[in-house]
mmCIF file of C-alpha atoms in Angstrom:
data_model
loop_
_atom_site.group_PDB
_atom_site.id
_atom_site.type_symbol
_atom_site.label_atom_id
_atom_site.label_comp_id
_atom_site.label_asym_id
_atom_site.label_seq_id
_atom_site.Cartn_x
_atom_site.Cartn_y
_atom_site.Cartn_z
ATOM 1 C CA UNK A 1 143.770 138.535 37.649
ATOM 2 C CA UNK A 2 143.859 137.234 41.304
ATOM 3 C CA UNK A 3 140.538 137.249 43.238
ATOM 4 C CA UNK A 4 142.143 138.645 46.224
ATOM 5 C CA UNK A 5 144.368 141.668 45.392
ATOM 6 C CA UNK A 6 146.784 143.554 47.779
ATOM 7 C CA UNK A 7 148.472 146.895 48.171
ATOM 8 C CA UNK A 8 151.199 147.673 48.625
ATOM 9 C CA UNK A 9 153.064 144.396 47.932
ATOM 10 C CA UNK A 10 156.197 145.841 50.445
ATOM 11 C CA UNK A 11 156.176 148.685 52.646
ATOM 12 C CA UNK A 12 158.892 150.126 54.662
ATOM 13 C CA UNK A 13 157.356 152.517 57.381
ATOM 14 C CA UNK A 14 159.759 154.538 60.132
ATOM 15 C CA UNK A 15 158.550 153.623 63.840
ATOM 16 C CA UNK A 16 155.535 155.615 64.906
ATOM 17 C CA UNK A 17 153.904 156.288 61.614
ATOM 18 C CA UNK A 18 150.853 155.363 60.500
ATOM 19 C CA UNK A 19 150.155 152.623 57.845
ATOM 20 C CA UNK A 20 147.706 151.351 55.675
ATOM 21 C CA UNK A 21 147.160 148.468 53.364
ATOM 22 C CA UNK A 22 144.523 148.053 51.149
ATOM 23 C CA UNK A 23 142.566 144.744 50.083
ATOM 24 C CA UNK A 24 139.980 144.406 47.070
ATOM 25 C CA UNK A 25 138.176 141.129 46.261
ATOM 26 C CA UNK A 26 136.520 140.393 42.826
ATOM 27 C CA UNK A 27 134.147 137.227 44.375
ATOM 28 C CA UNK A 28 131.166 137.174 46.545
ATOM 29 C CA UNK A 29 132.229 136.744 50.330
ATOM 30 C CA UNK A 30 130.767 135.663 53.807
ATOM 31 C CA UNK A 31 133.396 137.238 55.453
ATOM 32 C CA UNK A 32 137.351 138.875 55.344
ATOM 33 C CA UNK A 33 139.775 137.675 57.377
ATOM 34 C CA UNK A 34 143.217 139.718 57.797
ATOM 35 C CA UNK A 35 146.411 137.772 58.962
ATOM 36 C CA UNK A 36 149.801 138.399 60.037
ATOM 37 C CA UNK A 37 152.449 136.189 59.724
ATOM 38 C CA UNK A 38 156.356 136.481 61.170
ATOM 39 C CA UNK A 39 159.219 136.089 60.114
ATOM 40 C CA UNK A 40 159.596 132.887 62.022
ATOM 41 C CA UNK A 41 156.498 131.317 59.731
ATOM 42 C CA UNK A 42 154.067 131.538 62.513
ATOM 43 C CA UNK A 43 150.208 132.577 61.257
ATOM 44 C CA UNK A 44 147.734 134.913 63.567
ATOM 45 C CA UNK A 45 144.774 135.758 62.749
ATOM 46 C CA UNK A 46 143.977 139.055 63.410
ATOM 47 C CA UNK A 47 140.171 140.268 62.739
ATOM 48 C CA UNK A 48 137.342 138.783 60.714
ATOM 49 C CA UNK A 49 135.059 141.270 59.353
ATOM 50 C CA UNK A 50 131.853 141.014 57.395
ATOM 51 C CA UNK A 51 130.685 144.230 57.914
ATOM 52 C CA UNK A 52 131.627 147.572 58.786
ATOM 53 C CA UNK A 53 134.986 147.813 61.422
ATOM 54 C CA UNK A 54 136.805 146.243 63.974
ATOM 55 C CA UNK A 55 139.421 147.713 66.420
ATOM 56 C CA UNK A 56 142.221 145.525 68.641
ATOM 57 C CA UNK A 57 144.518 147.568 69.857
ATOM 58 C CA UNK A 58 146.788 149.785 67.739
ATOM 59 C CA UNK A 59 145.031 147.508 64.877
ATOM 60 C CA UNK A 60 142.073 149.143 62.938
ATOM 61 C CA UNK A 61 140.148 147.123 60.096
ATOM 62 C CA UNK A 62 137.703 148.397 57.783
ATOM 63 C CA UNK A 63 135.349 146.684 55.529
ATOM 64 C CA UNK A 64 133.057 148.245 52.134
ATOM 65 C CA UNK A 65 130.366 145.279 50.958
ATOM 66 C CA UNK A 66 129.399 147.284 48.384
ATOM 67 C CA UNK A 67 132.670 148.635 47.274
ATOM 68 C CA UNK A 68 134.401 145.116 47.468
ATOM 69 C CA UNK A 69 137.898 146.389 49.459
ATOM 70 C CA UNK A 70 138.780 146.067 53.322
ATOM 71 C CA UNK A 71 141.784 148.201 54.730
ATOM 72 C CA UNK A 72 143.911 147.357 57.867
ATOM 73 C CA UNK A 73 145.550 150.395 59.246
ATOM 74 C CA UNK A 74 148.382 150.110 61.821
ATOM 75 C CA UNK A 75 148.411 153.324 64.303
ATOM 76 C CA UNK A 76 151.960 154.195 66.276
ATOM 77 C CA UNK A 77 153.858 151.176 63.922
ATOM 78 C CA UNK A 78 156.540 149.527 65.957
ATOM 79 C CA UNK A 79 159.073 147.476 64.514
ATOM 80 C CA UNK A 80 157.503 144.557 66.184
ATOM 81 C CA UNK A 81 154.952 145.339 63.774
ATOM 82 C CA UNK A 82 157.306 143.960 60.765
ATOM 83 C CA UNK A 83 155.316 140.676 59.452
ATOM 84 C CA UNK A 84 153.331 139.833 56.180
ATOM 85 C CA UNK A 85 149.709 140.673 56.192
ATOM 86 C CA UNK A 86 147.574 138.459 54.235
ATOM 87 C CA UNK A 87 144.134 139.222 53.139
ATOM 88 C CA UNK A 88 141.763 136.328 52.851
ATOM 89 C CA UNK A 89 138.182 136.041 52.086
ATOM 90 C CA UNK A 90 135.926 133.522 52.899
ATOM 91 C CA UNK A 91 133.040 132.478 50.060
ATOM 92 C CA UNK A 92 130.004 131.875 50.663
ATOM 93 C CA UNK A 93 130.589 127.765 50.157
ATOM 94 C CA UNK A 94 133.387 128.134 52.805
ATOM 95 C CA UNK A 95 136.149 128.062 50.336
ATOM 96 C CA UNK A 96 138.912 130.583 51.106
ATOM 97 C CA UNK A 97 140.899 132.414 48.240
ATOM 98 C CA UNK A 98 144.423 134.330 49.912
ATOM 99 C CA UNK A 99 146.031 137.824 48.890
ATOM 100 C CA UNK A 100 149.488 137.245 47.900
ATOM 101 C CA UNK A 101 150.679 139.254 51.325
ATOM 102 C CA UNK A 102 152.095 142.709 52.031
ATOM 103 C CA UNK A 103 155.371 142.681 53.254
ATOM 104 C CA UNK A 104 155.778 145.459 56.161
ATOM 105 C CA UNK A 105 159.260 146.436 57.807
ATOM 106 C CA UNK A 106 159.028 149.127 60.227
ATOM 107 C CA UNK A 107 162.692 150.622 61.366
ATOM 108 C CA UNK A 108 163.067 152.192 64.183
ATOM 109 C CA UNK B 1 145.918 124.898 75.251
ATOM 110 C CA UNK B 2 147.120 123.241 72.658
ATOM 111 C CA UNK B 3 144.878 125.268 70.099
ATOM 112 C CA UNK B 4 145.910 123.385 66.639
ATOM 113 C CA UNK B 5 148.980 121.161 66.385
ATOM 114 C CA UNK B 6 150.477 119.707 63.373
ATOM 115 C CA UNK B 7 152.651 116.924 62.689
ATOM 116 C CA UNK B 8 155.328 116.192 62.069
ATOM 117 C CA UNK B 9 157.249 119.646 61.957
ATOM 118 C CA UNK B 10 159.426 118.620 59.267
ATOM 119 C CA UNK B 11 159.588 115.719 56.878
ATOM 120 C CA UNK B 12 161.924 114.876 53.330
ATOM 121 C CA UNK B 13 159.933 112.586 51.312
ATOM 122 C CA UNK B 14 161.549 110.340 48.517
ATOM 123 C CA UNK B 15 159.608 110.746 44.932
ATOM 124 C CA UNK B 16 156.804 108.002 44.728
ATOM 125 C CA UNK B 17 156.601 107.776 48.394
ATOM 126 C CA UNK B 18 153.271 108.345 50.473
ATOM 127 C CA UNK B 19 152.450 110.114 53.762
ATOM 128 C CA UNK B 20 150.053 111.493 56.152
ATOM 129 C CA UNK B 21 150.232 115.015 58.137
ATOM 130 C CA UNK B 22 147.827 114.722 60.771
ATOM 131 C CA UNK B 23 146.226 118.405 62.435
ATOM 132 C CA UNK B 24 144.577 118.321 65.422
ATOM 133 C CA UNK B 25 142.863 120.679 67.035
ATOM 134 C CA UNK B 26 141.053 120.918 70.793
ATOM 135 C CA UNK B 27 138.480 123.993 70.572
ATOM 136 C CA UNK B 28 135.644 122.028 69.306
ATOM 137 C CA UNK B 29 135.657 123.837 65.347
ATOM 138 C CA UNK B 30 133.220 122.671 63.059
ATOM 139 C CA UNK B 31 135.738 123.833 59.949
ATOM 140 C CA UNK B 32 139.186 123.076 59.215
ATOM 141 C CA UNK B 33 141.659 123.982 56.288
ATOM 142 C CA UNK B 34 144.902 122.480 55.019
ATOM 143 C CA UNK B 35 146.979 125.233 53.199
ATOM 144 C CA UNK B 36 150.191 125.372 50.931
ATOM 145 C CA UNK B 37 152.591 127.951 50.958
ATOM 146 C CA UNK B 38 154.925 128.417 48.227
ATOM 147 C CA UNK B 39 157.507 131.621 48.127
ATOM 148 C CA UNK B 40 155.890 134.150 45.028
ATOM 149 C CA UNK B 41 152.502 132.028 45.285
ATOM 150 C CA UNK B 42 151.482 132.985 48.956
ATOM 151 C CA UNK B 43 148.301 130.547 50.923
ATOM 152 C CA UNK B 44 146.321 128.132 48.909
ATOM 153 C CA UNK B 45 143.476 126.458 49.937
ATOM 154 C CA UNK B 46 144.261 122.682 49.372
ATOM 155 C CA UNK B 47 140.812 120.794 50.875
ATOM 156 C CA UNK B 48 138.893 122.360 53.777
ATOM 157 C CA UNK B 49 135.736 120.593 55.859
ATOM 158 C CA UNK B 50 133.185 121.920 57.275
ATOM 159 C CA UNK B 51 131.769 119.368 59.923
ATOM 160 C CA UNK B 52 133.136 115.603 61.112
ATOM 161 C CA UNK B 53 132.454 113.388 57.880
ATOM 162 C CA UNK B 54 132.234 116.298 55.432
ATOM 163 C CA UNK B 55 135.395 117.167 52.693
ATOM 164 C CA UNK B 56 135.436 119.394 49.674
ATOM 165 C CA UNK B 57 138.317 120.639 47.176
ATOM 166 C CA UNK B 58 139.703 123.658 47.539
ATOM 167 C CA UNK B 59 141.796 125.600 45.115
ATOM 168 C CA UNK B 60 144.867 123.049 44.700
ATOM 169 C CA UNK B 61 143.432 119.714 45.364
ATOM 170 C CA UNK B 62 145.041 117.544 43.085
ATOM 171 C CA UNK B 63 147.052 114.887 44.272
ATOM 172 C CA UNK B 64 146.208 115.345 47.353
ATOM 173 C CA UNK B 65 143.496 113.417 50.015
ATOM 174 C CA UNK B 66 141.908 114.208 53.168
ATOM 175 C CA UNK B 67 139.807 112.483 55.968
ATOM 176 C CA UNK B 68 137.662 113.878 58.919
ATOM 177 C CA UNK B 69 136.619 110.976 60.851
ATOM 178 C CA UNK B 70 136.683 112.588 64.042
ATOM 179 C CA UNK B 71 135.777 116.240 64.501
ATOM 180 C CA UNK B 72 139.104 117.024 66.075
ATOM 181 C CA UNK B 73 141.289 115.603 63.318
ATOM 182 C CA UNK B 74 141.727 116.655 59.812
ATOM 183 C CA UNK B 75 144.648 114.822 57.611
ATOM 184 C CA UNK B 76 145.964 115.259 54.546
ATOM 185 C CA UNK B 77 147.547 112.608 52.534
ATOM 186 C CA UNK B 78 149.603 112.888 49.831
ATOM 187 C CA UNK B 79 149.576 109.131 48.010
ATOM 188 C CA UNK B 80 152.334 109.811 45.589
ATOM 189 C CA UNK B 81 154.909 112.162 46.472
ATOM 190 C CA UNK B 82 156.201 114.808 43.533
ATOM 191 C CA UNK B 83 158.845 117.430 44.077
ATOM 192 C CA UNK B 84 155.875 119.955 42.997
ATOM 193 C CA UNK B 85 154.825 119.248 46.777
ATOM 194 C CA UNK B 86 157.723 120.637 48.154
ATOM 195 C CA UNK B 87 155.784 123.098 50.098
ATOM 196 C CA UNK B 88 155.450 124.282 54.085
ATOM 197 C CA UNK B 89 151.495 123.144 54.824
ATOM 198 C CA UNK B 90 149.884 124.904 57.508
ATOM 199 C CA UNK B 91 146.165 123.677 59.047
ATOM 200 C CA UNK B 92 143.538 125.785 60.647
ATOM 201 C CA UNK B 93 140.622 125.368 62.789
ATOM 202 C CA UNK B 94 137.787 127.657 63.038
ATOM 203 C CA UNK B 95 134.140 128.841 63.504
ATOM 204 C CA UNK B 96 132.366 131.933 61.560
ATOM 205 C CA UNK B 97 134.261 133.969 64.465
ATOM 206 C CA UNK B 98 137.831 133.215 63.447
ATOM 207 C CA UNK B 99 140.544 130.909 63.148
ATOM 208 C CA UNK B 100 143.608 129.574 64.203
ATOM 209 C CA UNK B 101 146.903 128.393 62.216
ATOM 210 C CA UNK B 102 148.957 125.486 63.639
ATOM 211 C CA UNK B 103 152.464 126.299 63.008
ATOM 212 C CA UNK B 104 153.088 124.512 60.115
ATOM 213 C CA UNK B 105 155.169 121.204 58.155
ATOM 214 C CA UNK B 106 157.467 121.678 56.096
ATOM 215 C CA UNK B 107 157.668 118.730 53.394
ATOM 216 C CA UNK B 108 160.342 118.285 50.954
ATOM 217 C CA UNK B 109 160.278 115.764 48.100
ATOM 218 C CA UNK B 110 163.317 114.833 46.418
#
């Protein structure tokens, strides 16, 4: 079993709705990071969380300690919003373990 | 504004053959990370730092090297090239804030 597990591992989405992808971690963490990555290989990092939530934009990110799992939700998708996301955590040692990605294509 | 630049962008390697990707990056990060990316496998942590001098293995170290001898720098060496390399490696520079990707190398080994 992977430390990092996401869902879903693809997700097709019609422009405008709202979308959510899910991220739980089986190791002890310092922090969560949440990526996106285009089609054209580039990386961005998007939000690190240790605690609680962070909002950029249409971009939400959530974060439960206790409960092990971090969501990113995606308000008004766009089809510029069609990318991976990764979900990474960061251990304690700074070692980082990666999600294996969730595909999102959002059609307009 | 560089941020984090790799090089090279692209390189084919012969089997047995050595090289160095070199990342560089001008933000003044104490960590850095080299990563492999391999279609159905997604990132792996290869070595990371920490600080200028420091190194430590990360979750696919083997047969590869690294060196931080200046904070700026971080490379990655790979003595003995294998087509089990043939990989795109992306670096990243950061603080407990965030990070930031360079745009990656893609090595083949033949």
């Amino acid at each position: 079993k992977n430390e990092v597990e996401q869902s879903p591992q693809n997700l097709t989405a019609q422009e405008g709705e709202f979308i959510t992808i899910n991220c739980s971690y089986s190791v002890g963490i310092s922090a969560l990071h949440w990526l996106q990555q285009h089609p054209g290989g580039g990386i961005v990092s998007l939000f690190m969380l240790s605690s609680g939530k962070k909002k950029h934009g249409r971009l939400i990110a959530t974060i439960n300690i206790q409960e092990k799992h971090s969501s990113l939700h995606i308000t008004a998708s766009h089809p510029r919003d069609s990318a991976v996301y990764i979900c990474a955590v960061r251990a304690n040692n700074n070692d980082m373990r990666f999600g294996a990605g969730t595909r999102l294509t959002v059609k307009p | 504004n560089a941020g984090v630049t790799q090089t090279p962008k692209f390189r084919v390697l012969k089997t047995g053959q050595s090289m160095t990707l070199l990342c560089a990056q001008d933000m003044n990060h104490e960590y850095m990370y080299w990563y492999r990316q391999d279609p159905g496998m997604g990132l792996r942590l290869i070595h990371y730092s920490v600080g200028e001098g420091t190194t430590a293995k990360g979750e696919v170290p083997d047969g590869y090297n690294v060196s931080r001898l200046k904070k700026q720098n971080f490379l990655l060496g790979l003595e003995s090239a294998a087509p089990s390399q043939t990989s795109v490696y992306f670096c990243a520079s950061g603080t407990h804030y965030g990070y930031t990707f360079g745009s990656g190398t893609r090595l083949t080994v033949v």
